[in-house]
Amino acid sequence: MYTRRKPCVKITLHDKYVLEYHILHAHSVQSVFALVPYVSCIYFRILFHHVF
């Protein structure tokens, strides 16, 4: 189903959980790099929400 509502921009509890999990378990550089696309996705969602 597709609705024409604006997507939710708030960071969800799931986002926070995933971020905290990765930060707590970031023992290697690889896991940090794996987090980069996720963080940038959240960042751009917030950024575009404030811009538009």
XYZ file of C-alpha atoms in Angstrom:
52
model
C 0.000 0.000 0.000
C 1.214 3.439 -0.890
C 0.025 6.598 0.797
C 0.842 10.107 -0.275
C 1.586 11.247 3.241
C 4.917 12.746 4.146
C 7.223 10.038 5.513
C 7.942 10.063 9.216
C 11.135 11.954 9.885
C 11.527 11.322 13.577
C 14.191 8.866 14.614
C 12.238 5.830 15.676
C 12.950 3.635 18.659
C 14.230 1.013 16.246
C 16.700 3.506 14.779
C 17.961 4.336 18.254
C 18.237 0.677 19.162
C 20.205 -0.176 16.042
C 22.505 2.810 16.489
C 23.170 1.996 20.135
C 23.760 -1.653 19.316
C 26.285 -0.816 16.612
C 28.064 1.757 18.769
C 28.317 -0.664 21.694
C 29.523 -3.487 19.458
C 31.779 -1.441 17.187
C 34.920 -3.406 17.986
C 36.175 -3.252 14.432
C 36.477 -0.557 11.810
C 34.323 -2.676 9.511
C 31.326 -2.422 11.828
C 31.730 1.359 11.965
C 31.763 1.563 8.176
C 28.709 -0.681 8.057
C 26.925 1.939 10.138
C 27.771 4.864 7.846
C 24.958 4.384 5.287
C 22.448 3.982 8.086
C 23.549 7.142 9.892
C 23.667 9.171 6.687
C 20.148 7.980 5.835
C 18.829 9.248 9.166
C 20.873 12.431 8.837
C 19.471 13.220 5.393
C 15.926 12.496 6.549
C 16.321 15.077 9.316
C 18.167 17.505 7.043
C 15.542 17.396 4.287
C 12.792 17.703 6.857
C 14.274 20.997 8.047
C 15.113 22.240 4.558
C 11.719 21.609 2.946
